[in-house]
Coordinates of C-alpha atoms in Angstrom, one line a residue:
Chain M
X1 CA 114.8 94.7 82.9
X2 CA 118.5 95.2 83.5
X3 CA 119.7 93.6 86.7
X4 CA 121.0 96.9 88.2
X5 CA 117.8 98.8 87.4
X6 CA 115.8 95.9 89.1
X7 CA 118.0 96.0 92.2
X8 CA 118.0 99.8 92.4
X9 CA 114.4 100.4 91.5
X10 CA 112.6 97.8 93.5
X11 CA 110.5 99.1 96.4
X12 CA 108.3 97.3 98.9
X13 CA 104.7 97.2 97.8
X14 CA 101.9 96.8 100.2
X15 CA 98.9 97.8 98.1
X16 CA 97.8 95.8 95.1
X17 CA 95.3 96.0 92.3
X18 CA 92.7 93.2 92.0
X19 CA 94.4 91.9 88.8
X20 CA 95.2 88.2 89.0
X21 CA 98.8 87.2 88.7
X22 CA 99.3 85.0 85.6
X23 CA 100.5 81.5 86.4
X24 CA 103.6 81.8 84.2
X25 CA 104.7 84.9 86.2
X26 CA 104.3 82.9 89.4
X27 CA 106.3 80.1 87.9
X28 CA 109.2 82.4 87.0
X29 CA 109.2 83.7 90.6
X30 CA 109.3 80.2 92.0
X31 CA 112.2 79.3 89.6
X32 CA 114.1 82.3 90.8
X33 CA 113.9 81.0 94.3
X34 CA 114.8 77.5 93.1
X35 CA 118.0 78.7 91.4
X36 CA 119.2 80.6 94.5
X37 CA 122.3 79.5 96.3
X38 CA 122.1 77.8 99.7
X39 CA 124.4 76.3 102.3
X40 CA 126.2 73.3 100.7
X41 CA 123.5 73.5 98.0
X42 CA 121.1 71.9 100.5
X43 CA 118.1 73.8 99.0
X44 CA 116.2 73.4 102.3
X45 CA 113.2 75.5 101.2
X46 CA 109.6 74.9 100.3
X47 CA 107.4 77.4 98.5
X48 CA 103.6 77.4 98.7
X49 CA 101.5 79.4 96.3
X50 CA 98.4 80.6 98.0
X51 CA 95.5 82.2 96.0
X52 CA 92.6 80.9 98.1
X53 CA 91.0 83.9 99.7
X54 CA 90.1 82.1 102.9
X55 CA 93.7 80.9 103.4
X56 CA 95.1 84.3 102.7
X57 CA 92.7 85.8 105.4
X58 CA 93.6 83.1 107.8
X59 CA 97.3 83.7 107.2
X60 CA 96.8 87.4 107.7
X61 CA 95.5 86.7 111.3
X62 CA 98.6 84.7 112.2
X63 CA 101.0 87.7 112.2
X64 CA 100.8 91.4 113.2
X65 CA 101.7 92.6 109.7
X66 CA 99.1 90.3 108.2
X67 CA 96.7 92.9 106.9
X68 CA 98.9 93.3 103.8
X69 CA 98.1 89.7 103.0
X70 CA 94.3 89.8 103.4
X71 CA 93.7 91.9 100.3
X72 CA 96.5 90.7 98.1
X73 CA 95.6 88.6 95.0
X74 CA 98.1 85.9 96.2
X75 CA 101.1 85.1 98.4
X76 CA 104.0 82.8 98.4
X77 CA 104.8 81.1 101.7
X78 CA 108.5 80.3 102.3
X79 CA 109.1 77.5 104.8
X80 CA 112.5 76.0 105.6
X81 CA 112.7 72.3 106.4
X82 CA 115.7 70.7 108.0
X83 CA 117.8 73.8 107.3
X84 CA 121.1 74.4 109.2
X85 CA 120.9 78.2 108.4
X86 CA 117.2 78.7 107.7
X87 CA 117.2 82.6 107.8
X88 CA 120.3 83.1 105.7
X89 CA 119.3 80.6 103.0
X90 CA 115.7 81.9 103.0
X91 CA 116.9 85.5 102.7
X92 CA 118.9 84.6 99.6
X93 CA 116.0 82.7 97.9
X94 CA 113.5 85.4 98.8
X95 CA 115.6 88.2 97.4
X96 CA 115.9 86.3 94.1
X97 CA 112.1 85.9 94.1
X98 CA 111.4 89.5 95.0
X99 CA 113.7 90.7 92.2
X100 CA 112.1 88.2 89.7
X101 CA 108.7 89.6 90.7
X102 CA 109.8 93.2 90.3
X103 CA 111.4 92.4 86.9
X104 CA 107.9 91.2 85.8
X105 CA 106.1 94.3 87.0
X106 CA 105.0 92.9 90.3
X107 CA 105.3 94.1 93.9
X108 CA 106.0 92.2 97.1
X109 CA 106.6 93.0 100.8
X110 CA 108.1 91.1 103.7
X111 CA 105.5 89.7 106.0
X112 CA 107.0 87.6 108.8
X113 CA 106.7 86.7 112.5
X114 CA 104.0 84.1 112.0
X115 CA 102.7 82.0 114.8
X116 CA 104.5 78.9 113.8
X117 CA 102.3 76.0 114.9
X118 CA 99.0 77.4 113.6
X119 CA 100.6 78.4 110.3
X120 CA 102.0 74.9 109.8
X121 CA 98.7 73.4 110.6
X122 CA 96.8 75.7 108.2
X123 CA 99.2 74.8 105.3
X124 CA 99.8 71.1 106.2
X125 CA 103.5 71.7 106.8
X126 CA 105.6 69.2 108.7
X127 CA 106.4 69.8 112.3
X128 CA 110.0 70.8 111.7
X129 CA 109.2 73.4 109.1
X130 CA 110.1 77.0 110.0
X131 CA 107.8 79.6 108.3
X132 CA 110.0 82.5 107.4
X133 CA 107.6 84.7 105.4
X134 CA 104.4 84.6 103.4
X135 CA 105.0 87.5 101.0
X136 CA 102.0 89.0 99.2
X137 CA 102.5 89.5 95.5
X138 CA 100.5 91.5 92.9
X139 CA 100.5 94.4 90.6
X140 CA 101.2 97.7 92.5
X141 CA 98.5 100.3 92.7
X142 CA 99.4 103.5 91.0
X143 CA 100.1 105.4 94.2
X144 CA 103.1 103.2 95.2
X145 CA 104.5 102.7 91.8
X146 CA 106.7 105.8 91.7
X147 CA 107.7 105.9 95.4
X148 CA 111.3 106.4 96.4
X149 CA 113.2 104.7 99.2
X150 CA 115.6 105.9 101.9
X151 CA 119.0 104.5 102.6
X152 CA 121.9 105.4 104.8
X153 CA 124.8 107.0 102.8
X154 CA 127.4 104.5 101.6
X155 CA 130.1 106.1 103.7
X156 CA 128.2 105.2 106.8
X157 CA 127.7 101.5 106.0
X158 CA 131.0 100.7 104.2
X159 CA 134.7 100.7 105.2
X160 CA 137.9 99.9 103.4
X161 CA 140.3 97.3 105.0
X162 CA 139.2 98.0 108.5
X163 CA 135.9 99.1 110.2
X164 CA 135.5 102.9 110.1
X165 CA 138.3 103.5 107.5
X166 CA 137.3 105.5 104.5
X167 CA 138.1 104.9 100.8
X168 CA 141.8 105.3 100.2
X169 CA 141.4 107.4 97.0
X170 CA 140.9 111.1 97.4
X171 CA 138.9 111.6 94.2
X172 CA 135.1 111.3 94.7
X173 CA 133.5 108.0 93.8
X174 CA 131.7 107.7 90.4
X175 CA 128.1 107.8 91.3
X176 CA 126.2 104.5 90.8
X177 CA 122.9 105.9 91.9
X178 CA 121.4 106.8 88.5
X179 CA 119.5 104.1 86.8
Chain S
X1 CA 122.5 91.7 81.8
X2 CA 118.8 90.9 82.0
X3 CA 117.6 90.2 85.6
X4 CA 116.4 86.7 84.8
X5 CA 119.6 85.7 83.0
X6 CA 121.6 86.9 86.0
X7 CA 119.5 85.0 88.5
X8 CA 119.4 81.8 86.4
X9 CA 123.0 82.0 85.2
X10 CA 124.9 82.8 88.3
X11 CA 127.0 80.1 89.8
X12 CA 129.3 80.0 92.8
X13 CA 132.9 80.8 91.8
X14 CA 135.8 79.6 93.9
X15 CA 138.7 80.2 91.6
X16 CA 139.7 83.6 90.4
X17 CA 142.2 85.2 88.0
X18 CA 144.8 87.6 89.3
X19 CA 143.1 90.5 87.6
X20 CA 142.3 93.3 90.1
X21 CA 138.6 94.3 90.5
X22 CA 138.1 97.9 89.4
X23 CA 136.9 100.2 92.1
X24 CA 133.8 101.3 90.3
X25 CA 132.7 97.7 90.0
X26 CA 133.2 97.3 93.8
X27 CA 131.2 100.4 94.4
X28 CA 128.3 99.1 92.3
X29 CA 128.3 95.9 94.4
X30 CA 128.3 97.8 97.6
X31 CA 125.4 100.0 96.3
X32 CA 123.5 96.8 95.5
X33 CA 123.8 95.8 99.2
X34 CA 122.9 99.3 100.3
X35 CA 119.6 99.3 98.3
X36 CA 118.5 95.9 99.7
X37 CA 115.4 95.6 101.8
X38 CA 115.8 94.9 105.6
X39 CA 113.5 94.5 108.6
X40 CA 111.8 97.9 109.2
X41 CA 114.4 99.4 106.9
X42 CA 116.9 99.2 109.7
X43 CA 119.8 98.6 107.3
X44 CA 121.8 96.9 110.1
X45 CA 124.8 96.0 107.9
X46 CA 128.3 97.1 107.5
X47 CA 130.4 96.1 104.5
X48 CA 134.2 96.1 104.6
X49 CA 136.2 95.9 101.3
X50 CA 139.4 93.9 101.9
X51 CA 142.2 93.9 99.3
X52 CA 145.1 93.7 101.6
X53 CA 146.8 90.3 101.1
X54 CA 147.8 89.9 104.7
X55 CA 144.3 90.5 105.9
X56 CA 142.8 88.1 103.3
X57 CA 145.2 85.4 104.4
X58 CA 144.4 86.1 108.1
X59 CA 140.7 85.9 107.3
X60 CA 141.2 82.6 105.5
X61 CA 142.6 81.1 108.7
X62 CA 139.5 82.1 110.7
X63 CA 137.1 79.7 109.0
X64 CA 137.2 76.2 107.6
X65 CA 136.3 77.2 104.0
X66 CA 138.8 80.0 104.2
X67 CA 141.2 78.8 101.4
X68 CA 138.9 80.4 98.8
X69 CA 139.8 83.7 100.4
X70 CA 143.5 83.4 100.5
X71 CA 144.0 83.6 96.8
X72 CA 141.2 85.9 95.8
X73 CA 142.0 89.4 94.6
X74 CA 139.6 90.8 97.2
X75 CA 136.7 90.1 99.5
X76 CA 133.7 91.9 101.0
X77 CA 133.0 91.3 104.7
X78 CA 129.4 91.5 105.7
X79 CA 128.9 92.2 109.4
X80 CA 125.5 92.9 111.1
X81 CA 125.4 95.4 113.9
X82 CA 122.4 95.6 116.3
X83 CA 120.3 93.6 113.9
X84 CA 117.1 92.0 115.1
X85 CA 117.2 89.4 112.3
X86 CA 120.9 89.4 111.3
X87 CA 120.9 86.3 109.0
X88 CA 117.7 87.1 107.1
X89 CA 118.6 90.7 106.4
X90 CA 122.2 89.7 105.6
X91 CA 121.0 87.1 103.2
X92 CA 118.9 89.6 101.3
X93 CA 121.7 92.2 101.0
X94 CA 124.3 89.5 100.1
X95 CA 122.1 88.1 97.3
X96 CA 121.7 91.6 95.8
X97 CA 125.5 92.0 95.9
X98 CA 126.2 88.5 94.5
X99 CA 123.8 89.3 91.6
X100 CA 125.4 92.8 91.0
X101 CA 128.8 91.1 90.9
X102 CA 127.7 88.5 88.4
X103 CA 126.0 91.2 86.3
X104 CA 129.4 92.8 86.0
X105 CA 131.2 89.6 85.1
X106 CA 132.5 88.7 88.6
X107 CA 132.2 85.6 90.6
X108 CA 131.7 85.2 94.4
X109 CA 131.1 82.3 96.8
X110 CA 129.7 82.0 100.3
X111 CA 132.4 81.8 103.0
X112 CA 131.1 81.7 106.5
X113 CA 131.4 80.3 110.0
X114 CA 134.1 82.7 111.0
X115 CA 135.5 82.6 114.5
X116 CA 133.7 85.8 115.7
X117 CA 135.9 87.4 118.2
X118 CA 139.3 87.1 116.3
X119 CA 137.6 88.3 113.1
X120 CA 136.1 91.3 114.8
X121 CA 139.5 92.1 116.3
X122 CA 141.2 91.7 112.9
X123 CA 138.8 94.2 111.3
X124 CA 138.3 96.5 114.2
X125 CA 134.6 95.7 114.3
X126 CA 132.6 96.6 117.5
X127 CA 131.9 93.8 120.0
X128 CA 128.3 93.4 119.1
X129 CA 129.0 92.9 115.3
X130 CA 128.1 89.5 113.9
X131 CA 130.2 88.5 110.9
X132 CA 128.0 86.7 108.5
X133 CA 130.4 86.2 105.6
X134 CA 133.5 87.4 103.9
X135 CA 132.8 86.6 100.3
X136 CA 135.8 86.5 97.9
X137 CA 135.2 88.3 94.6
X138 CA 137.0 88.3 91.3
X139 CA 137.0 87.4 87.7
X140 CA 136.3 83.7 87.3
X141 CA 138.9 81.4 85.8
X142 CA 137.9 79.9 82.5
X143 CA 137.3 76.5 84.0
X144 CA 134.4 77.6 86.2
X145 CA 132.9 80.1 83.8
X146 CA 130.7 77.6 81.9
X147 CA 129.8 75.3 84.8
X148 CA 126.2 74.3 85.4
X149 CA 124.4 73.9 88.7
X150 CA 122.1 71.3 90.1
X151 CA 118.7 71.9 91.7
X152 CA 115.8 69.8 92.9
X153 CA 112.9 69.8 90.5
X154 CA 110.3 72.4 91.1
X155 CA 107.6 69.9 91.9
X156 CA 109.7 68.8 94.9
X157 CA 110.1 72.2 96.4
X158 CA 106.8 73.9 95.5
X159 CA 103.2 73.3 96.4
X160 CA 99.9 74.9 95.6
X161 CA 97.5 76.0 98.5
X162 CA 98.8 73.3 100.8
X163 CA 102.1 71.5 101.4
X164 CA 102.4 68.6 99.0
X165 CA 99.5 69.6 96.7
X166 CA 100.4 69.9 93.0
X167 CA 99.5 72.6 90.5
X168 CA 95.8 72.6 89.9
X169 CA 96.1 72.9 86.1
X170 CA 96.6 69.7 84.1
X171 CA 98.5 71.3 81.2
X172 CA 102.3 71.3 81.5
X173 CA 103.9 74.5 82.8
X174 CA 105.6 76.7 80.3
X175 CA 109.3 76.2 80.9
X176 CA 111.1 79.1 82.4
X177 CA 114.5 77.3 82.3
X178 CA 115.9 78.7 79.1
X179 CA 117.9 81.9 79.3

């Protein structure tokens, strides 16, 4: 899939078919995280592939948005270890992974706010690990596949030169919304 | 460009040609940020396109890694306003933008750690804005265009089911490293 189509078309997916995710697809997603940029190239991340049903259900009980995990065919846990900027570096790696998943026909969604210590214990993570997310991953059910997404208009979230200043040109911007 | 080629091929670029970045290319990068996911779809970001030389030089003095900004043709400032998870949401939007830039032949690099109050004043940002980065953007000079990048091996940063546990299958993984 073209990069722009992937960025523009991706939506959060919270409902998955029972179909197993092939191992080579999982590996491609992990590689996408591996090749992400990080602060001083520190790569302070660890990814754990979870397919075990009992572990997925246990994970789902450790955060309020956990139900999305309980019925997913698998999840990837992203933990940061010894990171100076754990959230920013995680965000970059996770976005790479989310796009690599979508590029391969898979959906994901952001599940976070895990109880840290029980989650570390469940997964055998070291005491200084910060669990950022465990994102469920699978093939989307038909009902979510064609869903749109809502965003603020560009004029509201972008300025030129100074906050609140509009684009200097008077002609309308070429639309970049179409795929 | 194919999504995987973009994710795998992107490198940090810190040296740019003098060529101006066309406005439609900038708009596509902003749209990539706009369509990123964020916590509860809060979209708590604001992007400021800076081409003014004096502003770029002033920005470059407000962080230690600023010199990359001083000679770039432009930069995009990413500030988070009222964000519950500013770094994680910023990381996701920025990675979308960085990939959209690379997809269009442009390079970027992560410049951060800005002195917050002077940067907000310079750009007219509200007092509760958190400046995450001002990333320079431009066409890479020839010398950086073909550069590789180093990453830890996958076996070091990924586990299966539990931290430190290797892939359950004995056959070697299909390589996903080639473009």
